[in-house]
mmCIF file of C-alpha atoms and ligand atoms in Angstrom:
data_model
loop_
_atom_site.group_PDB
_atom_site.id
_atom_site.type_symbol
_atom_site.label_atom_id
_atom_site.label_comp_id
_atom_site.label_asym_id
_atom_site.label_seq_id
_atom_site.Cartn_x
_atom_site.Cartn_y
_atom_site.Cartn_z
ATOM 1 C CA MET A 1 0.369 0.181 0.114
ATOM 2 C CA PHE A 2 1.104 3.480 -0.699
ATOM 3 C CA PHE A 3 0.886 6.919 1.017
ATOM 4 C CA ILE A 4 0.658 10.080 -1.130
ATOM 5 C CA TYR A 5 1.959 13.198 0.954
ATOM 6 C CA LEU A 6 0.557 16.126 0.106
ATOM 7 C CA GLN A 7 3.020 18.779 0.034
ATOM 8 C CA LYS A 8 2.193 21.498 2.637
ATOM 9 C CA ASN A 9 3.602 25.046 2.272
ATOM 10 C CA VAL A 10 2.690 26.050 5.737
ATOM 11 C CA VAL A 11 4.711 25.908 8.711
ATOM 12 C CA MET A 12 3.022 23.996 11.385
ATOM 13 C CA ARG A 13 2.355 25.578 14.520
ATOM 14 C CA ILE A 14 1.858 23.577 17.890
ATOM 15 C CA ASP A 15 1.316 25.224 21.037
ATOM 16 C CA ILE A 16 1.632 23.137 24.294
ATOM 17 C CA LEU A 17 -0.271 23.902 27.405
ATOM 18 C CA THR A 18 2.263 22.563 30.341
ATOM 19 C CA ILE A 19 2.628 23.196 34.039
ATOM 20 C CA PHE A 20 6.276 21.918 33.240
ATOM 21 C CA PRO A 21 7.550 23.507 30.248
ATOM 22 C CA ASP A 22 10.989 22.632 31.152
ATOM 23 C CA LEU A 23 10.428 19.208 30.836
ATOM 24 C CA LEU A 24 9.913 19.727 27.070
ATOM 25 C CA GLU A 25 12.738 21.817 26.371
ATOM 26 C CA SER A 26 15.114 19.134 25.844
ATOM 27 C CA PRO A 27 13.230 16.906 23.388
ATOM 28 C CA PHE A 28 12.415 19.644 21.275
ATOM 29 C CA ASN A 29 15.995 20.922 21.013
ATOM 30 C CA HIS A 30 17.526 17.797 19.669
ATOM 31 C CA SER A 31 18.033 15.901 16.211
ATOM 32 C CA MET A 32 14.819 15.616 13.984
ATOM 33 C CA ILE A 33 12.623 18.166 15.949
ATOM 34 C CA LYS A 34 15.101 20.812 15.871
ATOM 35 C CA ARG A 35 15.944 20.413 12.643
ATOM 36 C CA ALA A 36 11.914 20.885 11.598
ATOM 37 C CA ILE A 37 11.997 23.940 13.472
ATOM 38 C CA GLU A 38 15.408 25.440 11.971
ATOM 39 C CA LYS A 39 13.988 24.541 8.493
ATOM 40 C CA GLY A 40 11.192 26.657 9.130
ATOM 41 C CA LEU A 41 8.761 23.395 8.776
ATOM 42 C CA ALA A 42 7.124 23.545 12.245
ATOM 43 C CA SER A 43 7.184 25.909 15.219
ATOM 44 C CA ILE A 44 6.600 24.907 18.689
ATOM 45 C CA HIS A 45 5.353 26.994 21.537
ATOM 46 C CA LEU A 46 5.439 26.091 25.011
ATOM 47 C CA HIS A 47 3.156 27.711 27.377
ATOM 48 C CA ASN A 48 3.035 27.584 31.440
ATOM 49 C CA ILE A 49 -0.601 26.977 32.590
ATOM 50 C CA ARG A 50 0.731 28.661 35.768
ATOM 51 C CA ASP A 51 1.074 32.078 34.085
ATOM 52 C CA PHE A 52 -2.693 32.206 33.311
ATOM 53 C CA SER A 53 -3.799 31.810 36.861
ATOM 54 C CA THR A 54 -5.906 34.576 38.382
ATOM 55 C CA ASP A 55 -5.324 33.271 41.859
ATOM 56 C CA LYS A 56 -2.872 35.132 44.089
ATOM 57 C CA HIS A 57 -0.836 32.060 44.633
ATOM 58 C CA LYS A 58 -0.921 31.147 41.060
ATOM 59 C CA SER A 59 -2.432 27.715 41.841
ATOM 60 C CA VAL A 60 -3.496 25.577 39.116
ATOM 61 C CA ASP A 61 -5.244 22.595 40.798
ATOM 62 C CA ASP A 62 -7.668 21.931 43.973
ATOM 63 C CA TYR A 63 -9.413 18.988 45.527
ATOM 64 C CA ALA A 64 -11.487 16.732 43.861
ATOM 65 C CA PHE A 65 -15.210 17.242 44.435
ATOM 66 C CA GLY A 66 -16.834 14.045 46.063
ATOM 67 C CA GLY A 67 -13.691 13.276 48.054
ATOM 68 C CA ALA A 68 -11.795 11.298 45.661
ATOM 69 C CA ALA A 69 -8.155 10.971 46.005
ATOM 70 C CA GLY A 70 -5.508 13.277 44.463
ATOM 71 C CA MET A 71 -5.754 16.973 42.990
ATOM 72 C CA VAL A 72 -7.679 18.035 39.728
ATOM 73 C CA MET A 73 -6.219 20.778 37.498
ATOM 74 C CA MET A 74 -8.491 23.521 37.605
ATOM 75 C CA VAL A 75 -10.727 25.293 34.655
ATOM 76 C CA GLN A 76 -9.733 29.046 35.210
ATOM 77 C CA PRO A 77 -6.049 28.879 34.081
ATOM 78 C CA ILE A 78 -6.516 26.261 31.198
ATOM 79 C CA GLU A 79 -9.498 27.881 29.927
ATOM 80 C CA THR A 80 -7.686 31.390 29.805
ATOM 81 C CA ALA A 81 -4.658 29.960 27.922
ATOM 82 C CA ILE A 82 -7.159 28.271 25.488
ATOM 83 C CA LEU A 83 -9.053 31.402 24.630
ATOM 84 C CA LYS A 84 -6.099 33.449 24.220
ATOM 85 C CA LEU A 85 -4.772 31.295 21.593
ATOM 86 C CA THR A 86 -8.156 30.721 20.195
ATOM 87 C CA SER A 87 -8.492 34.389 19.869
ATOM 88 C CA GLU A 88 -5.246 34.571 17.926
ATOM 89 C CA ARG A 89 -5.664 32.034 15.360
ATOM 90 C CA GLN A 90 -7.981 28.911 14.308
ATOM 91 C CA TYR A 91 -7.069 25.508 15.630
ATOM 92 C CA ASP A 92 -7.646 22.121 13.690
ATOM 93 C CA GLU A 93 -7.237 20.123 17.054
ATOM 94 C CA ILE A 94 -7.135 20.777 20.848
ATOM 95 C CA ILE A 95 -5.528 17.410 22.229
ATOM 96 C CA TYR A 96 -5.668 16.532 25.431
ATOM 97 C CA MET A 97 -2.959 13.843 26.654
ATOM 98 C CA THR A 98 -4.589 11.468 28.888
ATOM 99 C CA PRO A 99 -4.202 7.691 29.599
ATOM 100 C CA ASP A 100 -8.044 7.247 29.668
ATOM 101 C CA ALA A 101 -8.354 7.760 25.706
ATOM 102 C CA THR A 102 -7.911 5.332 22.603
ATOM 103 C CA VAL A 103 -4.504 4.771 21.835
ATOM 104 C CA TRP A 104 -2.181 6.548 19.436
ATOM 105 C CA ASN A 105 -1.014 5.164 16.322
ATOM 106 C CA GLN A 106 0.543 5.693 12.956
ATOM 107 C CA LYS A 107 -2.401 6.245 11.026
ATOM 108 C CA GLU A 108 -3.456 9.188 13.315
ATOM 109 C CA ALA A 109 0.045 10.723 13.029
ATOM 110 C CA ASN A 110 -0.460 10.633 9.253
ATOM 111 C CA ARG A 111 -3.843 12.247 9.400
ATOM 112 C CA LEU A 112 -2.539 15.081 12.018
ATOM 113 C CA SER A 113 0.497 15.535 10.072
ATOM 114 C CA MET A 114 -1.915 17.490 7.746
ATOM 115 C CA ALA A 115 -2.924 19.802 10.341
ATOM 116 C CA GLU A 116 -1.594 23.547 10.590
ATOM 117 C CA ASN A 117 -2.324 24.946 14.247
ATOM 118 C CA ILE A 118 -2.891 22.274 17.040
ATOM 119 C CA ILE A 119 -2.861 22.844 20.859
ATOM 120 C CA ILE A 120 -1.867 20.080 23.139
ATOM 121 C CA LEU A 121 -2.987 20.297 26.728
ATOM 122 C CA CYS A 122 -0.562 18.252 29.150
ATOM 123 C CA GLY A 123 -2.491 16.815 32.181
ATOM 124 C CA HIS A 124 -0.792 16.161 35.675
ATOM 125 C CA TYR A 125 -2.130 14.775 39.051
ATOM 126 C CA LYS A 126 -5.466 13.169 38.479
ATOM 127 C CA GLY A 127 -6.150 15.110 35.390
ATOM 128 C CA VAL A 128 -8.053 18.078 34.330
ATOM 129 C CA ASP A 129 -11.350 19.331 35.359
ATOM 130 C CA GLN A 130 -14.069 17.132 33.191
ATOM 131 C CA ARG A 131 -15.499 20.505 31.954
ATOM 132 C CA ILE A 132 -12.303 21.362 29.898
ATOM 133 C CA ARG A 133 -12.681 18.136 28.055
ATOM 134 C CA ASP A 134 -16.276 18.855 27.686
ATOM 135 C CA GLN A 135 -16.195 22.342 26.355
ATOM 136 C CA TYR A 136 -12.642 22.808 24.453
ATOM 137 C CA ILE A 137 -11.139 19.357 23.852
ATOM 138 C CA THR A 138 -11.598 18.095 20.328
ATOM 139 C CA LYS A 139 -9.540 14.794 20.363
ATOM 140 C CA GLU A 140 -8.161 12.688 23.481
ATOM 141 C CA VAL A 141 -4.967 11.241 22.928
ATOM 142 C CA SER A 142 -3.218 8.052 25.034
ATOM 143 C CA ILE A 143 0.369 6.789 24.018
ATOM 144 C CA GLY A 144 -0.190 3.658 25.753
ATOM 145 C CA ASP A 145 -2.222 1.458 28.323
ATOM 146 C CA TYR A 146 0.054 2.768 31.228
ATOM 147 C CA VAL A 147 0.360 5.865 33.443
ATOM 148 C CA LEU A 148 2.737 8.548 33.119
ATOM 149 C CA THR A 149 3.327 11.214 36.097
ATOM 150 C CA GLY A 150 1.932 13.858 33.509
ATOM 151 C CA GLY A 151 1.084 14.290 29.747
ATOM 152 C CA GLU A 152 4.837 16.050 28.936
ATOM 153 C CA LEU A 153 6.189 12.859 27.819
ATOM 154 C CA ALA A 154 3.102 11.598 25.968
ATOM 155 C CA ALA A 155 3.192 15.105 24.122
ATOM 156 C CA ALA A 156 6.599 14.596 23.096
ATOM 157 C CA VAL A 157 6.146 11.335 21.516
ATOM 158 C CA LEU A 158 3.130 12.520 19.804
ATOM 159 C CA VAL A 159 4.953 15.772 18.372
ATOM 160 C CA ASP A 160 7.942 13.283 17.154
ATOM 161 C CA SER A 161 5.657 10.918 15.516
ATOM 162 C CA VAL A 162 4.112 13.638 13.646
ATOM 163 C CA LEU A 163 6.729 15.842 12.709
ATOM 164 C CA ARG A 164 9.040 13.507 11.205
ATOM 165 C CA LEU A 165 6.028 12.703 8.571
ATOM 166 C CA ILE A 166 6.289 16.162 7.431
ATOM 167 C CA PRO A 167 8.174 16.006 3.842
ATOM 168 C CA GLY A 168 11.752 17.930 4.165
ATOM 169 C CA VAL A 169 12.054 16.976 7.955
ATOM 170 C CA LEU A 170 13.830 13.541 7.305
ATOM 171 C CA SER A 171 16.762 13.773 5.146
ATOM 172 C CA ASP A 172 15.621 10.950 3.153
ATOM 173 C CA GLU A 173 12.024 11.845 2.885
ATOM 174 C CA THR A 174 11.290 8.164 1.661
ATOM 175 C CA SER A 175 12.467 6.691 4.665
ATOM 176 C CA ALA A 176 9.123 7.686 6.497
ATOM 177 C CA LEU A 177 7.383 5.700 3.772
ATOM 178 C CA THR A 178 9.112 2.253 4.784
ATOM 179 C CA ASP A 179 8.563 2.650 8.601
ATOM 180 C CA SER A 180 7.297 0.072 10.768
ATOM 181 C CA HIS A 181 3.278 0.532 10.947
ATOM 182 C CA GLN A 182 3.192 2.805 7.929
ATOM 183 C CA ASP A 183 2.180 0.066 5.640
ATOM 184 C CA GLY A 184 0.462 -1.611 8.596
ATOM 185 C CA LEU A 185 3.481 -4.177 8.878
ATOM 186 C CA LEU A 186 6.390 -4.076 11.110
ATOM 187 C CA SER A 187 9.755 -3.578 9.158
ATOM 188 C CA PRO A 188 12.024 -6.351 8.042
ATOM 189 C CA PRO A 189 15.349 -6.436 9.462
ATOM 190 C CA VAL A 190 18.278 -4.114 8.035
ATOM 191 C CA TYR A 191 22.183 -4.942 8.014
ATOM 192 C CA THR A 192 24.998 -2.746 6.967
ATOM 193 C CA ARG A 193 28.679 -3.516 6.556
ATOM 194 C CA PRO A 194 30.365 -5.760 7.094
ATOM 195 C CA ALA A 195 28.389 -8.224 5.434
ATOM 196 C CA ASN A 196 30.336 -10.895 7.434
ATOM 197 C CA TYR A 197 31.030 -9.982 10.965
ATOM 198 C CA LYS A 198 32.455 -12.834 13.284
ATOM 199 C CA GLY A 199 30.808 -15.562 11.046
ATOM 200 C CA TRP A 200 27.248 -13.766 11.234
ATOM 201 C CA GLU A 201 26.429 -13.203 7.615
ATOM 202 C CA VAL A 202 24.000 -10.960 6.357
ATOM 203 C CA PRO A 203 21.034 -12.503 4.064
ATOM 204 C CA THR A 204 22.517 -13.076 0.453
ATOM 205 C CA VAL A 205 19.670 -11.870 -1.295
ATOM 206 C CA LEU A 206 20.712 -8.495 0.114
ATOM 207 C CA LEU A 207 23.763 -8.553 -1.608
ATOM 208 C CA SER A 208 22.469 -9.848 -4.849
ATOM 209 C CA GLY A 209 21.656 -6.602 -6.402
ATOM 210 C CA ASN A 210 18.435 -7.913 -7.735
ATOM 211 C CA ASP A 211 15.948 -5.189 -6.461
ATOM 212 C CA LYS A 212 12.665 -7.504 -7.281
ATOM 213 C CA LYS A 213 14.086 -10.405 -4.995
ATOM 214 C CA ILE A 214 15.291 -8.059 -2.446
ATOM 215 C CA ASN A 215 11.742 -6.207 -2.274
ATOM 216 C CA GLU A 216 10.193 -9.957 -2.354
ATOM 217 C CA TRP A 217 12.444 -10.864 0.848
ATOM 218 C CA ARG A 218 11.480 -7.708 2.768
ATOM 219 C CA GLU A 219 7.713 -8.114 2.035
ATOM 220 C CA GLU A 220 8.016 -11.844 3.182
ATOM 221 C CA LYS A 221 10.082 -11.087 6.338
ATOM 222 C CA ALA A 222 7.852 -7.872 7.102
ATOM 223 C CA LEU A 223 4.995 -10.476 6.988
ATOM 224 C CA GLU A 224 6.648 -13.363 8.820
ATOM 225 C CA LEU A 225 7.850 -11.054 11.754
ATOM 226 C CA THR A 226 4.363 -9.062 11.982
ATOM 227 C CA GLN A 227 2.719 -12.469 12.304
ATOM 228 C CA LYS A 228 5.198 -13.831 14.951
ATOM 229 C CA ILE A 229 5.255 -10.493 17.096
ATOM 230 C CA ARG A 230 2.252 -8.483 16.338
ATOM 231 C CA PRO A 231 -0.689 -11.188 14.725
ATOM 232 C CA ASP A 232 -3.206 -8.700 15.991
ATOM 233 C CA MET A 233 -2.001 -6.128 13.230
ATOM 234 C CA ILE A 234 -2.673 -8.900 10.537
ATOM 235 C CA ASN A 235 -6.094 -9.522 11.881
ATOM 236 C CA ASP A 236 -7.172 -5.858 12.176
HETATM 237 N N1 ADE B 301 -0.438 11.165 30.841
HETATM 238 C C1 ADE B 301 -0.570 10.075 31.860
HETATM 239 N N2 ADE B 301 -0.434 8.749 31.037
HETATM 240 C C2 ADE B 301 -0.786 9.196 29.939
HETATM 241 C C3 ADE B 301 -0.564 8.450 28.539
HETATM 242 N N3 ADE B 301 -0.207 6.967 28.815
HETATM 243 N N4 ADE B 301 -0.968 8.784 27.584
HETATM 244 C C4 ADE B 301 -1.108 10.223 27.322
HETATM 245 N N5 ADE B 301 -1.135 11.097 28.478
HETATM 246 C C5 ADE B 301 -0.845 10.433 29.554
#
């Protein structure tokens, strides 16, 4: 199966609302995401939710009604931040990172890579007041069935998976097309020089120069691996 990438001429703008912006400085300052930003293909804006609090102590959380354990992130600072951003431009999605959502996948990453402006809200403690979810959130995303201490690392995962799909971000653009999951299968094994290391040999077909045979071998291995490790992907 082939995916056609529509050439976008717009910069993707990502606004992230968090109470720990420092946590996200490093992931966005390295490697591929840094390159995407430097090339002007994307811009990432970190906003500290605390800066939007009208409370004199700059509180962002409070006790849960009903006596449940744990603190809840308050409506006011988050709403003020969202309203400021949405008054400045239109957003395609306002995403909330949370473990109680459907799990992120490559198909979703492909779809979101076409967006122009997105807001990502990172939760902490017991999560955000449900009224924010009801009123403003257009999409809820979990990166897996486990609980992190906050949504920041999950947001970094989402952003990385999306930005690498934007044409021009990866140095070899076709490499995103052959990623695991991109065609619904895991990737076949890869090898580099030397062809023989301590007697561990690279499959001879890969040295044959016969593209047709190499492609057949890759397809066969991808299917074999997926059947063995992720049979659910084939059943899907
Ligand atoms: N916040 C805490 N755990 C998370 C998860 N698994 N996915 C997204 N956001 C989260």
